[in-house]
Backbone as a chain_set.jsonl record, in Angstrom:
{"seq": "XXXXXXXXXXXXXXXXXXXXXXXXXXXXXXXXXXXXXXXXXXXXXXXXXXXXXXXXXXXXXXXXXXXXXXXXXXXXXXXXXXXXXXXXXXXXXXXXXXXXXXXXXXXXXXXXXXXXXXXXXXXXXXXXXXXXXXXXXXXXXXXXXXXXXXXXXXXXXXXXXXXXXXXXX", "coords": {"N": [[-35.485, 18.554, -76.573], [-35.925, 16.664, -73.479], [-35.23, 13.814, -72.453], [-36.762, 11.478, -69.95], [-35.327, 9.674, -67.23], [-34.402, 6.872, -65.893], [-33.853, 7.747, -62.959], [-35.646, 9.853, -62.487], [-38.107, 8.844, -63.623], [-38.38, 7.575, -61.372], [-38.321, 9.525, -59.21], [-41.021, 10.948, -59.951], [-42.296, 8.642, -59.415], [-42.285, 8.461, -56.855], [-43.154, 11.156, -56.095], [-46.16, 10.856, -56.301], [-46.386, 8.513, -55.176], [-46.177, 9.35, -52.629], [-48.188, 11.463, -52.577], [-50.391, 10.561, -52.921], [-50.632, 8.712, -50.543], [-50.358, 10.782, -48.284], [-52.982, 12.038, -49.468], [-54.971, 9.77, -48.558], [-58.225, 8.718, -47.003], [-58.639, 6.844, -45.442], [-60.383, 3.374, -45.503], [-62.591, 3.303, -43.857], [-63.567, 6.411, -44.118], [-63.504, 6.339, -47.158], [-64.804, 4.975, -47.878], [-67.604, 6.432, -46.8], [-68.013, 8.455, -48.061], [-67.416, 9.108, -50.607], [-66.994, 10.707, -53.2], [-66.373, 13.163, -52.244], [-63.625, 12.719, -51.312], [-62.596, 12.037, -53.92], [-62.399, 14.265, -55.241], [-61.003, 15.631, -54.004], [-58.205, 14.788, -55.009], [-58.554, 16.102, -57.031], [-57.347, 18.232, -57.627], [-54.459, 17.813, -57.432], [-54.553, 15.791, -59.902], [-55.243, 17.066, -62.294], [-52.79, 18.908, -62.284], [-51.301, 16.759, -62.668], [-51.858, 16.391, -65.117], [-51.239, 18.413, -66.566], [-48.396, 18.92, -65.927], [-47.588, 16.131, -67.691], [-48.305, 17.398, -70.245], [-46.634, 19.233, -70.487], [-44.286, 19.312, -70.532], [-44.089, 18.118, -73.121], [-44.089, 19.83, -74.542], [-42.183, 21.829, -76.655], [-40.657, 23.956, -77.322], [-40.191, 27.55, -76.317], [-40.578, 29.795, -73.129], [-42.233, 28.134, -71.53], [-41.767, 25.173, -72.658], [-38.872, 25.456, -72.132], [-38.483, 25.895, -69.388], [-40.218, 23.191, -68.459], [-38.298, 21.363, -69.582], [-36.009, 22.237, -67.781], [-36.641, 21.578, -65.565], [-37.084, 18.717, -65.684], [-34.579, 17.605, -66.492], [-33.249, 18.509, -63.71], [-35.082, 16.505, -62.25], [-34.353, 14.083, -62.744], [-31.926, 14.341, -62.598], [-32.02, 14.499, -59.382], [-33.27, 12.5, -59.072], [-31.536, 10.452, -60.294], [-29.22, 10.118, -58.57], [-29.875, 9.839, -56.33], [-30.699, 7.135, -57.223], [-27.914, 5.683, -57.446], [-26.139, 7.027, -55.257], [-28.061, 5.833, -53.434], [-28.752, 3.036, -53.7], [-27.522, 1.841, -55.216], [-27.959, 1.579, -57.799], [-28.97, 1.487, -61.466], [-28.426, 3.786, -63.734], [-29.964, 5.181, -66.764], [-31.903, 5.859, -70.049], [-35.402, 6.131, -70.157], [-37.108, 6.326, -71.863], [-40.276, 7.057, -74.222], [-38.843, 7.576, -76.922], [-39.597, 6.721, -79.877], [-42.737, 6.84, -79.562], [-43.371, 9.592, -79.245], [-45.364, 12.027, -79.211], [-45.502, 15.448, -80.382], [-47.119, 18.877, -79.36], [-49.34, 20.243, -81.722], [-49.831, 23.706, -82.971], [-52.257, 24.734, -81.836], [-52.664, 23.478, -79.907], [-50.213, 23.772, -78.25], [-50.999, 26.46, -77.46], [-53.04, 26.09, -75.662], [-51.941, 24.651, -73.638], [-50.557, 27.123, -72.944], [-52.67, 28.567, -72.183], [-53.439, 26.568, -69.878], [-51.252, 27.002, -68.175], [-51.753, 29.338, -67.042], [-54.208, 29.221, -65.371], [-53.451, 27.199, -64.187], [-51.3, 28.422, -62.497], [-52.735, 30.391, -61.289], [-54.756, 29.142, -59.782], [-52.609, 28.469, -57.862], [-52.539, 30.335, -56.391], [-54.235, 29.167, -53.923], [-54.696, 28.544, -51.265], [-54.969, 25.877, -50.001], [-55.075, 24.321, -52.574], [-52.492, 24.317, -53.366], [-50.353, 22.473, -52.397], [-51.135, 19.973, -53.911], [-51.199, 20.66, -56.665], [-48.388, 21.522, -56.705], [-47.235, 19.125, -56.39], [-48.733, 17.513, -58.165], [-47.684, 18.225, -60.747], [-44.608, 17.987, -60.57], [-45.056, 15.189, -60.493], [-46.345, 15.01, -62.948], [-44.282, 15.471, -64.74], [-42.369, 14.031, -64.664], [-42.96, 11.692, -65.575], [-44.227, 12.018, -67.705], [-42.932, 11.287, -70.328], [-42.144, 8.644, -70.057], [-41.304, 5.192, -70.38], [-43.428, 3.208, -69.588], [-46.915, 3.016, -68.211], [-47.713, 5.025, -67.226], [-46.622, 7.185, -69.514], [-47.401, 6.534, -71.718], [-49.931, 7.725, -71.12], [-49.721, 10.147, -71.937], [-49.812, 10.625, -74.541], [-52.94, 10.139, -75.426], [-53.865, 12.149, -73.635], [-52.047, 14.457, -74.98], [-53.182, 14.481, -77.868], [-56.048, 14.922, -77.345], [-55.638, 17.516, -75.949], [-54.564, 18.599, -78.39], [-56.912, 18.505, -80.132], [-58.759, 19.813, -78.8], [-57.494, 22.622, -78.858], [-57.724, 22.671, -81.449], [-60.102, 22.816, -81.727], [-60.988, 24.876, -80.204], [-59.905, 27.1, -81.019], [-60.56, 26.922, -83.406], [-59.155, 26.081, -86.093], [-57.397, 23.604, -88.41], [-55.982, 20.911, -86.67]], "CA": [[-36.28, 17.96, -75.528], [-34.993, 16.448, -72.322], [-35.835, 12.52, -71.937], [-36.958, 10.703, -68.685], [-34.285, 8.936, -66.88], [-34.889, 6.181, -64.678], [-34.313, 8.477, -61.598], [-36.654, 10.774, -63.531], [-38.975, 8.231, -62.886], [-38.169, 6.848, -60.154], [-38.946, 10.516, -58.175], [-41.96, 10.717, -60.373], [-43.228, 7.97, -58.727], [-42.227, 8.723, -55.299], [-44.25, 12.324, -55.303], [-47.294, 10.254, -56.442], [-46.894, 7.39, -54.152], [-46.127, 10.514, -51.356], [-49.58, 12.392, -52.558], [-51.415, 9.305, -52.335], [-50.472, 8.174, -49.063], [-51.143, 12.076, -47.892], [-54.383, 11.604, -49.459], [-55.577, 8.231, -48.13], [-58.454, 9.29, -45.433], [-59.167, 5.641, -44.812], [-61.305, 2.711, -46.001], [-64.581, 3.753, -43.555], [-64.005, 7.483, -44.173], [-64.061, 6.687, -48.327], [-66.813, 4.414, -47.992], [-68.88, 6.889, -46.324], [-68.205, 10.03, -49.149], [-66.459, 8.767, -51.857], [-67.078, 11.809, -54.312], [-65.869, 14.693, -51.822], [-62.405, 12.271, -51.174], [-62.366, 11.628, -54.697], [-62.341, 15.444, -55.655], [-59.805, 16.442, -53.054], [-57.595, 14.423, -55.791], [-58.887, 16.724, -58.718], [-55.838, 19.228, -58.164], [-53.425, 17.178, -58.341], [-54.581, 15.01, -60.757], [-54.937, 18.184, -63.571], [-51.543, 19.16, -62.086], [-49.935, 15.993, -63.289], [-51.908, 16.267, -66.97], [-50.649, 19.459, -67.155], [-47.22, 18.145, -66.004], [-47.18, 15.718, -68.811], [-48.214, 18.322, -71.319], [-46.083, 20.932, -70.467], [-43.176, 18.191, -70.961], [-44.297, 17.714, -74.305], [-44.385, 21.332, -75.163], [-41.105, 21.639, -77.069], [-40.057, 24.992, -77.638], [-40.734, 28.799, -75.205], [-40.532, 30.111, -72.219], [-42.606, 26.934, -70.947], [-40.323, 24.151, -72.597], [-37.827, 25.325, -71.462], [-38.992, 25.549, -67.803], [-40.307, 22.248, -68.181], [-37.184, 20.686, -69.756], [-35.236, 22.092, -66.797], [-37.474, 20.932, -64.564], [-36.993, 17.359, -66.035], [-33.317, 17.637, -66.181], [-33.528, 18.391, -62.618], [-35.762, 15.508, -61.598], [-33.454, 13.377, -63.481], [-30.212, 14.342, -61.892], [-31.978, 14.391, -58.48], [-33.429, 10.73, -58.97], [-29.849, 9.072, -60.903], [-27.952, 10.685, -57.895], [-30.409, 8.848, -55.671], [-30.397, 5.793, -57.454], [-26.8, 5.61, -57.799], [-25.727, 6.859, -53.977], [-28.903, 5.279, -52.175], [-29.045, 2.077, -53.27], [-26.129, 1.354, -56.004], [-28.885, 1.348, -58.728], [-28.508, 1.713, -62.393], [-29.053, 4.982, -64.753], [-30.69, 4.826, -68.007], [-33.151, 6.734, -70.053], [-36.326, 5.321, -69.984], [-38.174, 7.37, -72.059], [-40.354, 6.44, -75.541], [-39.004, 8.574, -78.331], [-40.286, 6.428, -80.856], [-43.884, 7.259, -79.864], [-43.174, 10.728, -78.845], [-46.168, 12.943, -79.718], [-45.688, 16.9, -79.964], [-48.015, 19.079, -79.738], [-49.602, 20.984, -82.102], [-49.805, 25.17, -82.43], [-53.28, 25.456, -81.095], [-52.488, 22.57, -78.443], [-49.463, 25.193, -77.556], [-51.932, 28.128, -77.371], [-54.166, 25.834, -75.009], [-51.343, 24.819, -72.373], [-50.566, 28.267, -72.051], [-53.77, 28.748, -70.823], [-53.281, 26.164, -68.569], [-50.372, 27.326, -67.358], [-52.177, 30.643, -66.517], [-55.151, 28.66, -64.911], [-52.623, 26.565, -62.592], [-50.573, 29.408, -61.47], [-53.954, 31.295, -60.45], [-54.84, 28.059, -59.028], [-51.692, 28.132, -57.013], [-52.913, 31.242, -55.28], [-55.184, 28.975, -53.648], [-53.555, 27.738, -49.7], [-55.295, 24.238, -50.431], [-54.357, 23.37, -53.524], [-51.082, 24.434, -53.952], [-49.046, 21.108, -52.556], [-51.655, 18.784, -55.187], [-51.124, 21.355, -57.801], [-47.275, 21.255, -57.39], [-46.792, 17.45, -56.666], [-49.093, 17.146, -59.459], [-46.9, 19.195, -61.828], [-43.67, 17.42, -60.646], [-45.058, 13.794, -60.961], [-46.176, 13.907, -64.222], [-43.51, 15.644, -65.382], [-41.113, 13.146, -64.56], [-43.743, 10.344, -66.013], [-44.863, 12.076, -69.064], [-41.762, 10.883, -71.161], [-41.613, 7.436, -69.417], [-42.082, 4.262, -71.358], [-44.28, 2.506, -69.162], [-47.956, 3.485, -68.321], [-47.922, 6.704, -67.085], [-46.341, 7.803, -70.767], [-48.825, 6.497, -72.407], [-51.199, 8.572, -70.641], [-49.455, 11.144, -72.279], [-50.312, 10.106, -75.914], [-54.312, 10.352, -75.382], [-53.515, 13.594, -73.703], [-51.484, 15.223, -75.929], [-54.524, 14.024, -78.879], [-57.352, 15.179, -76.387], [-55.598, 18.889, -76.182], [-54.313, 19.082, -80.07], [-58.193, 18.54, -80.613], [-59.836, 20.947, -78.061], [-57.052, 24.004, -79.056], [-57.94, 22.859, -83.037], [-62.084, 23.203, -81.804], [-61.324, 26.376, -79.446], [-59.503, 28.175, -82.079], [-61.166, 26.804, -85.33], [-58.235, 25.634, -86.839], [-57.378, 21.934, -88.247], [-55.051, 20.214, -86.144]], "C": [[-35.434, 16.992, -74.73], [-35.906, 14.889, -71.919], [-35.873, 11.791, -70.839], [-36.016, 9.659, -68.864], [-34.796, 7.836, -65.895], [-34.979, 6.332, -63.383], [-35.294, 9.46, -61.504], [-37.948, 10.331, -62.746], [-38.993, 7.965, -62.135], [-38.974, 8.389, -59.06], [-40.606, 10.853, -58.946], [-43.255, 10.014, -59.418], [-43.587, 8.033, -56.955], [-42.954, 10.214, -54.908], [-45.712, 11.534, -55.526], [-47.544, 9.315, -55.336], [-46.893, 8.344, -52.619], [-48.108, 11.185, -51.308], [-50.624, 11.262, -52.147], [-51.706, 8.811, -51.077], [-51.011, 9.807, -47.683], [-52.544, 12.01, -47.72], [-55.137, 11.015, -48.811], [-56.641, 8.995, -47.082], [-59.147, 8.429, -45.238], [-60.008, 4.842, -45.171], [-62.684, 3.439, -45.614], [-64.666, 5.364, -44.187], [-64.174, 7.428, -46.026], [-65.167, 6.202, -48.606], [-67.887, 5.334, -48.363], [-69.268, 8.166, -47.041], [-67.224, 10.006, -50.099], [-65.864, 9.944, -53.015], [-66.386, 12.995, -53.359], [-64.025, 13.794, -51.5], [-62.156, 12.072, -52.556], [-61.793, 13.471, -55.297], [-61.492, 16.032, -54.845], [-58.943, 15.481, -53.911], [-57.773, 15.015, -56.841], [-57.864, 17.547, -58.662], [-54.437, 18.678, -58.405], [-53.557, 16.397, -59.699], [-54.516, 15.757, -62.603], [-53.763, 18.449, -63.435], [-50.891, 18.249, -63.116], [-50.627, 15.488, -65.129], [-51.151, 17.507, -67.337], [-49.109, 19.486, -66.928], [-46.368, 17.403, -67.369], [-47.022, 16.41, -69.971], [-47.049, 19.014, -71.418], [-44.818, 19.87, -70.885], [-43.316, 18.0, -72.58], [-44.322, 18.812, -75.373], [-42.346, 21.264, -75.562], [-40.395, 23.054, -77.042], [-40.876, 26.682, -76.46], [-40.197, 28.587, -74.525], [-40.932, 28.103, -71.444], [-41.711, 25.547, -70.784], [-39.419, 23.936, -72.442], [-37.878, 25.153, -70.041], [-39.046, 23.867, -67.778], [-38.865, 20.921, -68.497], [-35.853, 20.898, -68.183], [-35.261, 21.582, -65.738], [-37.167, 19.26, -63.991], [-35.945, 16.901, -65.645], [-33.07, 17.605, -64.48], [-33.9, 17.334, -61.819], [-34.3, 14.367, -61.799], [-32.071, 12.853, -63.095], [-30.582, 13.809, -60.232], [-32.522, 12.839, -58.286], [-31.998, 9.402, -59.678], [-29.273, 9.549, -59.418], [-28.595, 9.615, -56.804], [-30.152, 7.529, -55.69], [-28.841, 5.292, -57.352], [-25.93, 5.548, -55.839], [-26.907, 6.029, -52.708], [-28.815, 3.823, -52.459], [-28.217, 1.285, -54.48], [-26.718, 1.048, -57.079], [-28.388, 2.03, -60.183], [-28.99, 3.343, -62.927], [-29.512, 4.523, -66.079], [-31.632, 5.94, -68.435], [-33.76, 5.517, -70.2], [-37.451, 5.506, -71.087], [-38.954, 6.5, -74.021], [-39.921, 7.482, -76.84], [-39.616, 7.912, -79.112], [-41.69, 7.121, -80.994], [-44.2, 8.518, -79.561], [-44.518, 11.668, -79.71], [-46.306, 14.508, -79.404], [-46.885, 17.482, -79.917], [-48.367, 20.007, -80.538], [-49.57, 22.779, -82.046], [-50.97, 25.347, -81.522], [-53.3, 24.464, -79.668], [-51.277, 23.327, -77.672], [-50.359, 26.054, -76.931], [-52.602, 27.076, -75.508], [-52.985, 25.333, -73.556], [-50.728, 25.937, -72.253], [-51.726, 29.207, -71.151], [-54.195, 27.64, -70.0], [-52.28, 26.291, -67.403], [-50.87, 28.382, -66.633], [-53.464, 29.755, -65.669], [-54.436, 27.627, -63.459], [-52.129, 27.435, -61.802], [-51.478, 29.954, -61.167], [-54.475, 30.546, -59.287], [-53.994, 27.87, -57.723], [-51.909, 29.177, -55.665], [-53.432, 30.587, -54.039], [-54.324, 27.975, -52.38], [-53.922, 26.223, -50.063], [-55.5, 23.368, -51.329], [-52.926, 23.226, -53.984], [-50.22, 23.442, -53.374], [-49.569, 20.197, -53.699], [-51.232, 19.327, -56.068], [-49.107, 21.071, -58.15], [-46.59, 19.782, -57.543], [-47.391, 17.12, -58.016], [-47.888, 17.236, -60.644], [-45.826, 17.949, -61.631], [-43.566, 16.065, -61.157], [-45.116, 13.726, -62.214], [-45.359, 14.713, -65.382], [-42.498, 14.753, -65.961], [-41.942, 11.5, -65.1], [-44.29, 10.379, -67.495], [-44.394, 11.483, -70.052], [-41.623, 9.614, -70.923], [-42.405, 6.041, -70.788], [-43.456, 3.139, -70.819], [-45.587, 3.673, -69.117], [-48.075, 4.886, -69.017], [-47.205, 7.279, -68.489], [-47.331, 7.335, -71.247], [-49.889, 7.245, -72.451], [-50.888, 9.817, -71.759], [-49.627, 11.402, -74.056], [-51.538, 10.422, -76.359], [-54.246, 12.178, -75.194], [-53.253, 14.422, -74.267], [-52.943, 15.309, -77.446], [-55.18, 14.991, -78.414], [-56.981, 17.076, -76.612], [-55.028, 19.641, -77.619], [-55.992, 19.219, -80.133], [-59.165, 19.778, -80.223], [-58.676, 22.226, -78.696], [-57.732, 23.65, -80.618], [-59.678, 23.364, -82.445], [-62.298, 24.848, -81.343], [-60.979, 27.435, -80.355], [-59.748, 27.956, -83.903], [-59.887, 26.394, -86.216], [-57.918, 24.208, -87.053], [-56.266, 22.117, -87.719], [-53.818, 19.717, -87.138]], "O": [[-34.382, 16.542, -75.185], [-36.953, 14.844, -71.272], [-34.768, 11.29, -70.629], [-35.769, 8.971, -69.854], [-35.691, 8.144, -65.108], [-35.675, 5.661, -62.62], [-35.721, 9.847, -60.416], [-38.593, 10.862, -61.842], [-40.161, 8.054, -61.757], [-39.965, 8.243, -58.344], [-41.445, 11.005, -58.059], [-44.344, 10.375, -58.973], [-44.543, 7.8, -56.216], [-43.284, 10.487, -53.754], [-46.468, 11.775, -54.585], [-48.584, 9.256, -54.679], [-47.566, 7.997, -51.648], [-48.911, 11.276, -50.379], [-51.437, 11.228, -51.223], [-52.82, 8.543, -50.628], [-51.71, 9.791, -46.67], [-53.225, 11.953, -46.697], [-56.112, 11.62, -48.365], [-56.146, 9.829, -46.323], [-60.295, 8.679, -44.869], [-61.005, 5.543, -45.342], [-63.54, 3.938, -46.345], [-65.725, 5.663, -44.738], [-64.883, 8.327, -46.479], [-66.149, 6.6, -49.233], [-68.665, 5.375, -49.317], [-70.298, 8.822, -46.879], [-66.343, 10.843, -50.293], [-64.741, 10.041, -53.511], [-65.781, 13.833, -54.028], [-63.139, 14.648, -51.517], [-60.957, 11.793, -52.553], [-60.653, 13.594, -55.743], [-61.254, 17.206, -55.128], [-58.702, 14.776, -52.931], [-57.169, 14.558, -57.812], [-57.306, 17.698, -59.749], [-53.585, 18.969, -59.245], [-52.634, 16.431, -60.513], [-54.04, 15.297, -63.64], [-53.193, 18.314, -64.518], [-50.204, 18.599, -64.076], [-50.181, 14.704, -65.967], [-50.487, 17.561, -68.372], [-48.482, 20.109, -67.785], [-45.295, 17.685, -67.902], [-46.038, 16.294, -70.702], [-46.558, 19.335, -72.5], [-44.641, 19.961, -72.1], [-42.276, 17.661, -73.144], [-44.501, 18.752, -76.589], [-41.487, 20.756, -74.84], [-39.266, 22.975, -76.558], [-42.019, 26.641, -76.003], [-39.372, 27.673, -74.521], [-40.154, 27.233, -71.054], [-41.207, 24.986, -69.811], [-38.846, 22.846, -72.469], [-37.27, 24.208, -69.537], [-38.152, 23.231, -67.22], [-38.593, 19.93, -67.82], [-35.106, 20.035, -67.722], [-34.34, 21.183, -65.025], [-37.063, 18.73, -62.885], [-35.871, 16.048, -64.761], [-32.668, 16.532, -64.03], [-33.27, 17.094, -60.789], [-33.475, 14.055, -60.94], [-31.425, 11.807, -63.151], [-29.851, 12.978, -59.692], [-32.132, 12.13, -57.359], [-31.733, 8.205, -59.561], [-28.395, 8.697, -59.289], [-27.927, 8.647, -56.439], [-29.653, 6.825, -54.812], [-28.825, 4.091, -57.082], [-25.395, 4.579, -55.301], [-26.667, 5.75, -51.533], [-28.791, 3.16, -51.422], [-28.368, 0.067, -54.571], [-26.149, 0.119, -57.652], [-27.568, 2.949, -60.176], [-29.931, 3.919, -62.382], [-29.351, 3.336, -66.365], [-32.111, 6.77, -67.662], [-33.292, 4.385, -70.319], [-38.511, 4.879, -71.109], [-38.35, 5.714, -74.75], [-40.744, 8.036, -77.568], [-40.665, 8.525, -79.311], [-42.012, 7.779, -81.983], [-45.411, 8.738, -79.569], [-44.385, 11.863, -80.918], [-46.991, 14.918, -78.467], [-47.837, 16.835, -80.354], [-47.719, 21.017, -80.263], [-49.243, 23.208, -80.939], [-50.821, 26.022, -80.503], [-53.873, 24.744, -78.615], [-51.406, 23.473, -76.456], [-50.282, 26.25, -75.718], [-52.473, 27.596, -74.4], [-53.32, 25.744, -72.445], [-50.11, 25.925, -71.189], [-51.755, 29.976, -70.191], [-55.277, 27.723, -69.419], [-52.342, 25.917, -66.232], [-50.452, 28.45, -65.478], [-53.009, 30.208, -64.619], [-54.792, 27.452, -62.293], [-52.342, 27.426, -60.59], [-51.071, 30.417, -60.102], [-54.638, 30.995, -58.152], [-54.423, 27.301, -56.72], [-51.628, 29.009, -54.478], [-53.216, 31.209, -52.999], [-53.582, 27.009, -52.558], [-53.018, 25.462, -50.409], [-55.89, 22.202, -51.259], [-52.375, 22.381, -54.689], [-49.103, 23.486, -53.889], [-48.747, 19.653, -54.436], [-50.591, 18.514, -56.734], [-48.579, 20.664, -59.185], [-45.783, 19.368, -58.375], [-46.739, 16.554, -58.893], [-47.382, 16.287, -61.242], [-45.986, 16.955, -62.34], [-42.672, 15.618, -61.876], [-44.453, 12.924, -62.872], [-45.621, 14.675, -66.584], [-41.979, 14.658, -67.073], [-41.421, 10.395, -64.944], [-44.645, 9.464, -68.238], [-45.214, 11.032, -70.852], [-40.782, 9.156, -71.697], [-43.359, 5.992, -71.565], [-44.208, 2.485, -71.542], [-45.548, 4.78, -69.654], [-48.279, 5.482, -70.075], [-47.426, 8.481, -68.342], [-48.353, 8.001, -71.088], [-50.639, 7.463, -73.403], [-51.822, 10.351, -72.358], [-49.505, 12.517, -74.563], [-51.628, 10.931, -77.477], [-54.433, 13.091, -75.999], [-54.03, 15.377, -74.297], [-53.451, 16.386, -77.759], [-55.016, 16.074, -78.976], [-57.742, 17.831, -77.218], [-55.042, 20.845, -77.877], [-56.303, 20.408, -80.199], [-59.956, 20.442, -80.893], [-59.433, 23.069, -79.178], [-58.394, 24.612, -81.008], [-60.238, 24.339, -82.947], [-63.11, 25.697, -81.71], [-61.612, 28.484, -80.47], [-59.385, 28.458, -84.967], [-60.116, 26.635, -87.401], [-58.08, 23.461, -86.088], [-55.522, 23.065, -87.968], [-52.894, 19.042, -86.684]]}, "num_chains": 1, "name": "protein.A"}
């Protein structure tokens, strides 16, 4: 497994703070329909659980994707940090609290992987769906918040593949 770097994060945060600012459609216009602006955030926002997951998925086809993915982010945020603004490298990442996931929590992000890429078919979700993906790829591993998130998560889908497929966790 391939640990978040501080450029890792660093682009992490910059497709999130990008989707967000995309997003935004204004104080009066959330006022006035909060729930239909709130739900034009539901594709990305599964994107970047399934981001974190898929990061956490250790071994396949998948973990490897997602490890390259990471690697990727990684190189393209140190190279940043390093030529944009003379900034340090580092990992960032928590191994200590590192939580894999289970077989039937495997089984269950491959059917989310099949549920996003169908998803992707779709003309107006596919930039949330892949910013999703990218952000919380590059956040899943991180030691601040956004890893954390990835702790509950990881729990939340060991539990539902142990309920969907009858098996203890």
């Amino acid at each position: 497994m391939i640990w978040a770097t501080l450029g890792g994060v660093t682009i992490g945060l910059a497709v999130l703070i990008k989707h967000l600012i995309d997003w935004y459609p204004g104080a009066k216009a959330l006022k006035k329909d909060p729930a239909k602006h709130a739900a034009a955030l539901a594709p990305f926002l599964i994107a970047w659980c399934y981001g974190a997951l898929g990061v956490l998925t250790v071994g396949g086809l998948i973990g490897w994707a997602f490890d390259a993915a990471l690697w990727a982010t990684n190189w393209l945020g140190d190279v940043a940090l390093v030529w944009g603004v003379d900034g340090p490298m580092g990992t960032v990442s928590r191994a200590p609290t590192y939580l894999p996931l289970s077989v039937t929590g495997n089984c269950l992000v491959l059917l989310l992987t099949v549920a996003i890429f169908a998803a992707m078919k779709k003309e107006r979700w596919r930039t949330g769906l892949k910013r999703g993906m990218w952000s919380g790829l590059g956040l899943g591993t991180s030691a601040g918040i956004a890893g954390f998130a990835a702790v509950p998560l990881a729990q939340a889908v060991n539990m539902a593949g142990a309920a969907l497929y009858g098996a203890v966790a």
